[in-house]
PDB file of C-alpha atoms in Angstrom:
ATOM      1  CA  MET T 180    -123.054 -78.280 138.562  1.00 54.00           C
ATOM      2  CA  THR T 181    -122.966 -74.962 139.505  1.00 56.00           C
ATOM      3  CA  PHE T 182    -121.701 -71.836 136.365  1.00 55.00           C
ATOM      4  CA  HIS T 183    -120.586 -68.667 137.926  1.00 58.00           C
ATOM      5  CA  PRO T 184    -120.724 -65.844 136.410  1.00 59.00           C
ATOM      6  CA  PRO T 185    -117.818 -63.848 135.907  1.00 58.00           C
ATOM      7  CA  SER T 186    -116.187 -60.879 138.568  1.00 58.00           C
ATOM      8  CA  PRO T 187    -116.998 -57.879 137.331  1.00 57.00           C
ATOM      9  CA  ASP T 188    -113.894 -55.986 136.242  1.00 54.00           C
ATOM     10  CA  PRO T 189    -112.044 -53.724 139.332  1.00 54.00           C
ATOM     11  CA  ARG T 190    -113.206 -49.731 139.561  1.00 55.00           C
ATOM     12  CA  PRO T 191    -110.448 -48.164 137.842  1.00 52.00           C
ATOM     13  CA  GLN T 192    -109.192 -46.568 141.047  1.00 52.00           C
ATOM     14  CA  ASP T 193    -109.011 -49.929 142.139  1.00 52.00           C
ATOM     15  CA  ARG T 194    -106.323 -51.021 139.034  1.00 53.00           C
ATOM     16  CA  LEU T 195    -103.134 -51.981 140.761  1.00 51.00           C
ATOM     17  CA  PRO T 196    -100.356 -48.886 138.499  1.00 54.00           C
ATOM     18  CA  GLU T 197     -98.423 -50.247 136.083  1.00 57.00           C
ATOM     19  CA  GLN T 198     -95.043 -51.461 136.838  1.00 59.00           C
ATOM     20  CA  ILE T 199     -92.156 -49.555 135.417  1.00 59.00           C
ATOM     21  CA  PRO T 200     -88.562 -50.890 135.494  1.00 61.00           C
ATOM     22  CA  PRO T 201     -86.742 -48.975 137.192  1.00 63.00           C
ATOM     23  CA  LEU T 202     -84.317 -46.955 135.528  1.00 59.00           C
ATOM     24  CA  PRO T 203     -79.909 -47.715 135.857  1.00 60.00           C
ATOM     25  CA  GLN T 204     -78.673 -46.844 138.408  1.00 62.00           C
ATOM     26  CA  LEU T 205     -75.480 -44.523 137.038  1.00 58.00           C
ATOM     27  CA  GLN T 206     -72.006 -45.307 139.478  1.00 61.00           C
ATOM     28  CA  PRO T 207     -70.226 -42.209 139.816  1.00 60.00           C
ATOM     29  CA  SER T 208     -66.635 -42.401 138.479  1.00 59.00           C
ATOM     30  CA  PRO T 209     -63.724 -43.684 139.954  1.00 61.00           C
ATOM     31  CA  PRO T 210     -62.089 -39.843 142.028  1.00 60.00           C
ATOM     32  CA  VAL T 211     -59.507 -39.020 140.069  1.00 57.00           C
ATOM     33  CA  ALA T 212     -55.784 -39.368 142.344  1.00 55.00           C
ATOM     34  CA  ASN T 213     -54.878 -35.619 142.285  1.00 57.00           C
ATOM     35  CA  PRO T 214     -50.733 -35.142 141.585  1.00 57.00           C
ATOM     36  CA  ARG T 215     -48.700 -34.559 143.910  1.00 63.00           C
ATOM     37  CA  ARG T 216     -47.944 -31.047 144.912  1.00 64.00           C
ATOM     38  CA  LEU T 217     -43.737 -30.297 144.073  1.00 59.00           C
ATOM     39  CA  PRO T 218     -42.733 -29.072 147.149  1.00 66.00           C
ATOM     40  CA  SER T 219     -42.028 -24.401 146.774  1.00 65.00           C
ATOM     41  CA  TRP T 220     -38.484 -25.140 147.051  1.00 57.00           C
ATOM     42  CA  ARG T 221     -38.264 -26.987 143.704  1.00 61.00           C
ATOM     43  CA  LEU T 222     -39.646 -23.990 142.333  1.00 62.00           C
ATOM     44  CA  TRP T 223     -37.218 -21.213 143.667  1.00 59.00           C
ATOM     45  CA  LEU T 224     -34.056 -22.413 144.949  1.00 61.00           C
ATOM     46  CA  PRO T 225     -33.254 -23.107 140.769  1.00 62.00           C
ATOM     47  CA  LEU T 226     -34.762 -19.531 140.285  1.00 59.00           C
ATOM     48  CA  LEU T 227     -32.010 -18.508 142.792  1.00 57.00           C
ATOM     49  CA  PHE T 228     -29.391 -20.200 141.575  1.00 50.00           C
ATOM     50  CA  GLN T 229     -30.077 -18.467 138.667  1.00 55.00           C
ATOM     51  CA  THR T 230     -29.801 -15.520 139.679  1.00 54.00           C
ATOM     52  CA  GLY T 231     -27.118 -15.531 142.063  1.00 50.00           C
ATOM     53  CA  LEU T 232     -25.341 -16.350 139.132  1.00 44.00           C
ATOM     54  CA  ILE T 233     -26.128 -13.305 136.941  1.00 47.00           C
ATOM     55  CA  LEU T 234     -25.520 -11.665 139.487  1.00 46.00           C
ATOM     56  CA  ALA T 235     -22.090 -13.194 140.313  1.00 46.00           C
ATOM     57  CA  VAL T 236     -20.102 -11.875 137.331  1.00 51.00           C
ATOM     58  CA  PRO T 237     -20.926  -7.851 138.013  1.00 62.00           C
ATOM     59  CA  ALA T 238     -19.511  -8.042 141.772  1.00 65.00           C
ATOM     60  CA  GLN T 239     -16.783  -9.687 141.384  1.00 67.00           C
ATOM     61  CA  ASP T 240     -16.081  -7.398 138.337  1.00 67.00           C
ATOM     62  CA  ALA T 241     -16.934  -4.889 141.082  1.00 76.00           C
ATOM     63  CA  TYR T 242     -14.538  -6.272 144.051  1.00 72.00           C
ATOM     64  CA  THR T 243     -11.971  -6.542 140.770  1.00 77.00           C
ATOM     65  CA  TYR T 244     -12.577  -3.428 139.833  1.00 74.00           C
ATOM     66  CA  VAL T 245     -12.046  -1.874 143.310  1.00 79.00           C
ATOM     67  CA  ALA T 246      -9.502  -4.369 145.294  1.00 78.00           C
ATOM     68  CA  GLY T 247      -7.776  -5.300 142.443  1.00 90.00           C
ATOM     69  CA  ARG T 248      -3.482  -3.576 141.051  1.00 94.00           C
ATOM     70  CA  GLN T 249      -3.490  -1.544 138.063  1.00 95.00           C
ATOM     71  CA  ILE T 250      -1.732  -2.997 135.117  1.00 96.00           C
ATOM     72  CA  THR T 251      -0.633  -2.366 131.391  1.00 96.00           C
ATOM     73  CA  LEU T 252      -0.724  -4.732 128.687  1.00 96.00           C
ATOM     74  CA  GLN T 253      -0.053  -4.706 125.076  1.00 95.00           C
ATOM     75  CA  THR T 254      -2.600  -5.782 122.903  1.00 92.00           C
ATOM     76  CA  ALA T 255      -2.242  -7.256 119.392  1.00 88.00           C
ATOM     77  CA  PRO T 256      -1.960  -5.885 115.903  1.00 84.00           C
ATOM     78  CA  VAL T 257      -5.945  -4.804 115.255  1.00 76.00           C
ATOM     79  CA  ASP T 258      -7.212  -3.476 112.105  1.00 72.00           C
ATOM     80  CA  PRO T 259      -9.060  -0.278 113.277  1.00 69.00           C
ATOM     81  CA  TYR T 260     -12.790  -0.852 111.302  1.00 67.00           C
ATOM     82  CA  ASP T 261     -12.984  -4.216 113.561  1.00 67.00           C
ATOM     83  CA  LEU T 262     -12.735  -2.240 116.411  1.00 68.00           C
ATOM     84  CA  LEU T 263     -15.767   0.273 115.415  1.00 66.00           C
ATOM     85  CA  ARG T 264     -18.189  -2.281 115.292  1.00 63.00           C
ATOM     86  CA  GLY T 265     -21.127  -1.398 117.193  1.00 65.00           C
ATOM     87  CA  HIS T 266     -20.868  -1.034 120.907  1.00 71.00           C
ATOM     88  CA  TYR T 267     -18.704  -3.838 122.078  1.00 75.00           C
ATOM     89  CA  GLN T 268     -15.199  -4.178 120.653  1.00 77.00           C
ATOM     90  CA  THR T 269     -12.978  -6.778 120.889  1.00 83.00           C
ATOM     91  CA  LEU T 270      -9.056  -6.901 121.348  1.00 87.00           C
ATOM     92  CA  GLY T 271      -6.261  -9.859 121.384  1.00 91.00           C
ATOM     93  CA  TYR T 272      -3.312  -9.641 123.538  1.00 95.00           C
ATOM     94  CA  GLU T 273       0.349 -10.355 123.307  1.00 95.00           C
ATOM     95  CA  ILE T 274       0.105 -12.386 126.094  1.00 97.00           C
ATOM     96  CA  SER T 275      -2.506 -14.132 124.163  1.00 95.00           C
ATOM     97  CA  ARG T 276      -0.284 -15.885 121.663  1.00 94.00           C
ATOM     98  CA  SER T 277       0.351 -19.353 122.919  1.00 91.00           C
ATOM     99  CA  ASP T 278       3.764 -19.385 121.226  1.00 92.00           C
ATOM    100  CA  GLU T 279       5.437 -16.314 123.032  1.00 92.00           C
ATOM    101  CA  LEU T 280       3.738 -17.862 125.404  1.00 96.00           C
ATOM    102  CA  ARG T 281       4.856 -21.403 125.731  1.00 95.00           C
ATOM    103  CA  ALA T 282       8.839 -20.656 125.801  1.00 95.00           C
ATOM    104  CA  LEU T 283       8.861 -18.742 128.581  1.00 97.00           C
ATOM    105  CA  PRO T 284       9.452 -20.903 132.039  1.00 97.00           C
ATOM    106  CA  GLY T 285       6.371 -23.405 133.045  1.00 97.00           C
ATOM    107  CA  GLY T 286       5.597 -23.153 129.464  1.00 96.00           C
ATOM    108  CA  GLU T 287       5.454 -26.720 128.878  1.00 95.00           C
ATOM    109  CA  TRP T 288       1.729 -26.266 130.889  1.00 96.00           C
ATOM    110  CA  PHE T 289       0.141 -26.398 127.283  1.00 94.00           C
ATOM    111  CA  GLU T 290       1.653 -29.448 126.211  1.00 91.00           C
ATOM    112  CA  GLN T 291       0.810 -31.045 129.071  1.00 91.00           C
ATOM    113  CA  HIS T 292      -2.823 -29.492 128.036  1.00 90.00           C
ATOM    114  CA  GLN T 293      -2.950 -29.273 124.417  1.00 87.00           C
ATOM    115  CA  PHE T 294      -6.315 -30.065 123.052  1.00 87.00           C
ATOM    116  CA  LYS T 295      -8.247 -29.634 126.293  1.00 89.00           C
ATOM    117  CA  ALA T 296      -9.510 -26.743 127.804  1.00 92.00           C
ATOM    118  CA  GLY T 297      -7.857 -25.896 130.859  1.00 94.00           C
ATOM    119  CA  ARG T 298      -6.829 -22.675 133.554  1.00 96.00           C
ATOM    120  CA  PHE T 299      -3.340 -21.401 134.291  1.00 97.00           C
ATOM    121  CA  TYR T 300      -1.941 -17.697 135.496  1.00 98.00           C
ATOM    122  CA  LEU T 301       1.008 -15.505 133.678  1.00 98.00           C
ATOM    123  CA  VAL T 302       3.139 -13.679 135.819  1.00 98.00           C
ATOM    124  CA  LEU T 303       3.068 -10.461 135.036  1.00 98.00           C
ATOM    125  CA  GLU T 304       6.433  -7.981 135.389  1.00 97.00           C
ATOM    126  CA  ALA T 305       6.177  -4.116 135.783  1.00 97.00           C
ATOM    127  CA  PRO T 306       8.496  -2.363 133.652  1.00 93.00           C
ATOM    128  CA  ALA T 307      10.903  -0.378 134.691  1.00 86.00           C
ATOM    129  CA  THR T 308      10.002   3.031 134.540  1.00 72.00           C
ATOM    130  CA  GLU T 309       6.673   4.825 134.047  1.00 57.00           C
ATOM    131  CA  THR T 310       5.191   8.265 132.783  1.00 51.00           C
ATOM    132  CA  THR T 311       2.792   9.958 135.056  1.00 49.00           C
ATOM    133  CA  THR T 312       2.688  13.621 132.604  1.00 50.00           C
ATOM    134  CA  GLU T 313      -0.903  14.401 131.992  1.00 55.00           C
ATOM    135  CA  THR T 314      -3.271  16.847 130.679  1.00 54.00           C
ATOM    136  CA  THR T 315      -7.374  16.398 130.451  1.00 56.00           C
ATOM    137  CA  THR T 316      -9.512  16.768 127.839  1.00 55.00           C
ATOM    138  CA  GLU T 317     -13.212  17.299 127.434  1.00 52.00           C
ATOM    139  CA  THR T 318     -13.740  13.714 126.060  1.00 52.00           C
ATOM    140  CA  ALA T 319     -10.267  12.193 127.394  1.00 54.00           C
ATOM    141  CA  THR T 320      -7.329  12.642 128.858  1.00 54.00           C
ATOM    142  CA  GLU T 321      -3.246  13.101 127.352  1.00 62.00           C
ATOM    143  CA  THR T 322      -1.087  11.178 128.356  1.00 75.00           C
ATOM    144  CA  THR T 323       1.982   9.965 127.337  1.00 84.00           C
ATOM    145  CA  PRO T 324       0.795   5.870 127.410  1.00 89.00           C
ATOM    146  CA  PRO T 325       2.446   3.103 130.087  1.00 92.00           C
ATOM    147  CA  LYS T 326       4.732   0.550 129.244  1.00 94.00           C
ATOM    148  CA  PRO T 327       3.438  -3.219 128.594  1.00 96.00           C
ATOM    149  CA  TRP T 328       3.507  -4.769 131.777  1.00 97.00           C
ATOM    150  CA  GLN T 329       5.594  -7.820 130.759  1.00 96.00           C
ATOM    151  CA  PRO T 330       5.251 -12.527 131.052  1.00 97.00           C
ATOM    152  CA  VAL T 331       7.910 -13.979 133.123  1.00 97.00           C
ATOM    153  CA  ARG T 332       6.975 -17.404 133.401  1.00 97.00           C
ATOM    154  CA  ILE T 333       3.786 -19.820 134.102  1.00 98.00           C
ATOM    155  CA  SER T 334       2.531 -20.781 136.923  1.00 97.00           C
ATOM    156  CA  ALA T 335      -0.854 -24.334 137.485  1.00 96.00           C
ATOM    157  CA  THR T 336      -1.030 -22.413 140.140  1.00 96.00           C
ATOM    158  CA  ARG T 337      -1.703 -19.678 141.151  1.00 95.00           C
ATOM    159  CA  PRO T 338       1.783 -18.527 143.263  1.00 95.00           C
ATOM    160  CA  THR T 339       2.245 -17.091 146.180  1.00 92.00           C
ATOM    161  CA  ASP T 340       5.639 -16.481 145.989  1.00 92.00           C
ATOM    162  CA  LEU T 341       5.266 -13.224 143.542  1.00 95.00           C
ATOM    163  CA  ALA T 342       7.693 -10.555 143.915  1.00 95.00           C
ATOM    164  CA  ALA T 343       6.089  -6.564 144.412  1.00 95.00           C
ATOM    165  CA  ASN T 344       6.626  -5.950 140.620  1.00 96.00           C
ATOM    166  CA  GLN T 345       4.861  -8.854 139.564  1.00 97.00           C
ATOM    167  CA  VAL T 346       0.852  -9.971 139.557  1.00 97.00           C
ATOM    168  CA  ALA T 347      -0.976 -12.838 138.044  1.00 97.00           C
ATOM    169  CA  ILE T 348      -3.281 -13.141 135.923  1.00 98.00           C
ATOM    170  CA  GLN T 349      -5.661 -15.953 134.699  1.00 97.00           C
ATOM    171  CA  GLY T 350      -5.720 -17.171 131.585  1.00 97.00           C
ATOM    172  CA  ARG T 351      -7.663 -19.974 130.344  1.00 96.00           C
ATOM    173  CA  THR T 352      -7.504 -21.929 127.448  1.00 95.00           C
ATOM    174  CA  ASN T 353     -10.103 -24.482 124.604  1.00 93.00           C
ATOM    175  CA  ARG T 354      -9.231 -27.497 122.960  1.00 90.00           C
ATOM    176  CA  TYR T 355      -8.324 -25.056 120.375  1.00 91.00           C
ATOM    177  CA  GLY T 356      -5.682 -24.285 121.979  1.00 90.00           C
ATOM    178  CA  GLN T 357      -7.134 -20.271 121.650  1.00 93.00           C
ATOM    179  CA  ILE T 358      -6.304 -18.112 125.366  1.00 96.00           C
ATOM    180  CA  SER T 359      -8.136 -15.564 127.001  1.00 95.00           C
ATOM    181  CA  TYR T 360      -8.387 -13.293 129.745  1.00 96.00           C
ATOM    182  CA  GLY T 361     -11.819 -12.250 130.215  1.00 91.00           C
ATOM    183  CA  LEU T 362     -10.537  -8.985 128.479  1.00 92.00           C
ATOM    184  CA  GLU T 363     -11.352  -9.492 124.940  1.00 91.00           C
ATOM    185  CA  THR T 364     -14.425  -7.623 125.144  1.00 85.00           C
ATOM    186  CA  TYR T 365     -15.443  -4.483 126.728  1.00 80.00           C
ATOM    187  CA  TYR T 366     -18.666  -2.241 126.066  1.00 79.00           C
ATOM    188  CA  MET T 367     -17.493   2.089 125.393  1.00 76.00           C
ATOM    189  CA  PRO T 368     -19.597   4.154 126.548  1.00 75.00           C
ATOM    190  CA  GLU T 369     -21.573   6.394 123.750  1.00 75.00           C
ATOM    191  CA  ALA T 370     -20.678   9.746 125.167  1.00 73.00           C
ATOM    192  CA  GLN T 371     -16.572   8.383 124.283  1.00 78.00           C
ATOM    193  CA  ARG T 372     -17.328   6.342 122.035  1.00 78.00           C
ATOM    194  CA  ASN T 373     -17.704   9.160 118.948  1.00 78.00           C
ATOM    195  CA  ALA T 374     -14.573  10.643 120.144  1.00 81.00           C
ATOM    196  CA  LEU T 375     -12.637   6.856 119.893  1.00 80.00           C
ATOM    197  CA  ASN T 376     -13.962   5.965 116.996  1.00 77.00           C
ATOM    198  CA  ARG T 377     -12.567   8.503 115.409  1.00 79.00           C
ATOM    199  CA  ASP T 378      -8.535   8.773 117.222  1.00 81.00           C
ATOM    200  CA  ILE T 379      -8.394   5.711 116.430  1.00 77.00           C
ATOM    201  CA  SER T 380      -9.930   5.982 112.795  1.00 74.00           C
ATOM    202  CA  GLN T 381      -7.132   8.045 111.752  1.00 76.00           C
ATOM    203  CA  THR T 382      -4.042   5.645 113.335  1.00 72.00           C
ATOM    204  CA  GLN T 383      -2.868   3.478 111.348  1.00 67.00           C
ATOM    205  CA  ASP T 384      -4.051  -0.140 109.885  1.00 64.00           C
ATOM    206  CA  ARG T 385      -2.918  -2.997 111.892  1.00 72.00           C
ATOM    207  CA  GLN T 386      -2.621  -0.685 115.248  1.00 79.00           C
ATOM    208  CA  ALA T 387      -1.476  -2.098 118.622  1.00 85.00           C
ATOM    209  CA  PHE T 388      -3.099  -0.276 121.344  1.00 89.00           C
ATOM    210  CA  VAL T 389      -2.125  -0.407 125.091  1.00 93.00           C
ATOM    211  CA  VAL T 390      -4.611  -1.228 127.709  1.00 94.00           C
ATOM    212  CA  ASP T 391      -5.349  -0.505 131.328  1.00 95.00           C
ATOM    213  CA  VAL T 392      -6.382  -3.623 133.687  1.00 95.00           C
ATOM    214  CA  LYS T 393      -7.168  -4.607 137.352  1.00 95.00           C
ATOM    215  CA  VAL T 394      -6.239  -8.104 139.044  1.00 96.00           C
ATOM    216  CA  ASP T 395      -7.583  -8.763 142.059  1.00 94.00           C
ATOM    217  CA  GLY T 396      -5.318 -11.482 144.182  1.00 92.00           C
ATOM    218  CA  SER T 397      -6.969 -14.731 142.382  1.00 93.00           C
ATOM    219  CA  GLY T 398      -6.240 -13.982 138.722  1.00 95.00           C
ATOM    220  CA  ASN T 399      -9.717 -12.290 138.141  1.00 94.00           C
ATOM    221  CA  ALA T 400      -8.815  -9.225 135.868  1.00 94.00           C
ATOM    222  CA  VAL T 401     -10.850  -6.406 134.316  1.00 92.00           C
ATOM    223  CA  PRO T 402     -10.482  -3.688 131.687  1.00 92.00           C
ATOM    224  CA  ILE T 403     -10.636  -0.129 132.755  1.00 91.00           C
ATOM    225  CA  SER T 404      -8.914   1.979 130.018  1.00 90.00           C
ATOM    226  CA  LEU T 405      -7.997   2.104 126.632  1.00 90.00           C
ATOM    227  CA  TRP T 406      -5.251   4.028 125.127  1.00 91.00           C
ATOM    228  CA  VAL T 407      -5.248   5.669 121.982  1.00 86.00           C
ATOM    229  CA  LYS T 408      -1.713   7.339 120.896  1.00 82.00           C
ATOM    230  CA  GLN T 409      -1.556   9.909 124.068  1.00 85.00           C
ATOM    231  CA  ARG T 410      -5.354  10.286 124.884  1.00 86.00           C
ATOM    232  CA  ASN T 411      -6.807   7.763 127.506  1.00 88.00           C
ATOM    233  CA  TYR T 412     -10.688   6.359 126.988  1.00 86.00           C
ATOM    234  CA  ARG T 413     -12.203   4.841 130.134  1.00 83.00           C
ATOM    235  CA  PHE T 414     -14.726   2.042 129.706  1.00 77.00           C
TER     236      PHE T 414
END
């Protein structure tokens, strides 16, 4: 039997390097789906609509002020101290009393719309005579106040058979039976407010006033001036 000596170790440079286990491969994250981009019109269209609503009211008031017919309304008795609060004044009108409107021709409309909101037209008739004598002062115009127009009938739709001395003003009721014409609150310029407050404070309690109003062909109305005794204060 022949003995074979063991083979010498290979040279260091001939040794194979130790095998390093490969690093685990990182899997790329799945792509995130981009949310669907909203069309731009969905953003500006609601904004444009809201802006239109805001501008529509002043535009309608301006048209009524220019094209409307001037009438005079009697206010309901008011406490002068309530009228003096702040820059805005609030008035009620005799034509806002439902018991009086129910007695007019067509007044059954209010029975039919009891406890719910609705829209109606009140036909007003001019007084027989008008007074036009005027005296202008620094803050107001002194004149004999005009006589108020009188309600004559109620219509569920805008009347088209009005006489030459008649107008139709649009009114609204809420479900509580309160009547309004868009004339109840108005702004008094600061230049006139002090003089107005002084005149009102000199009147008796529960004093009634008359208000000049413009009414257009659609029944929309805007207040233009307030009468306190012989003085006319424009809004």
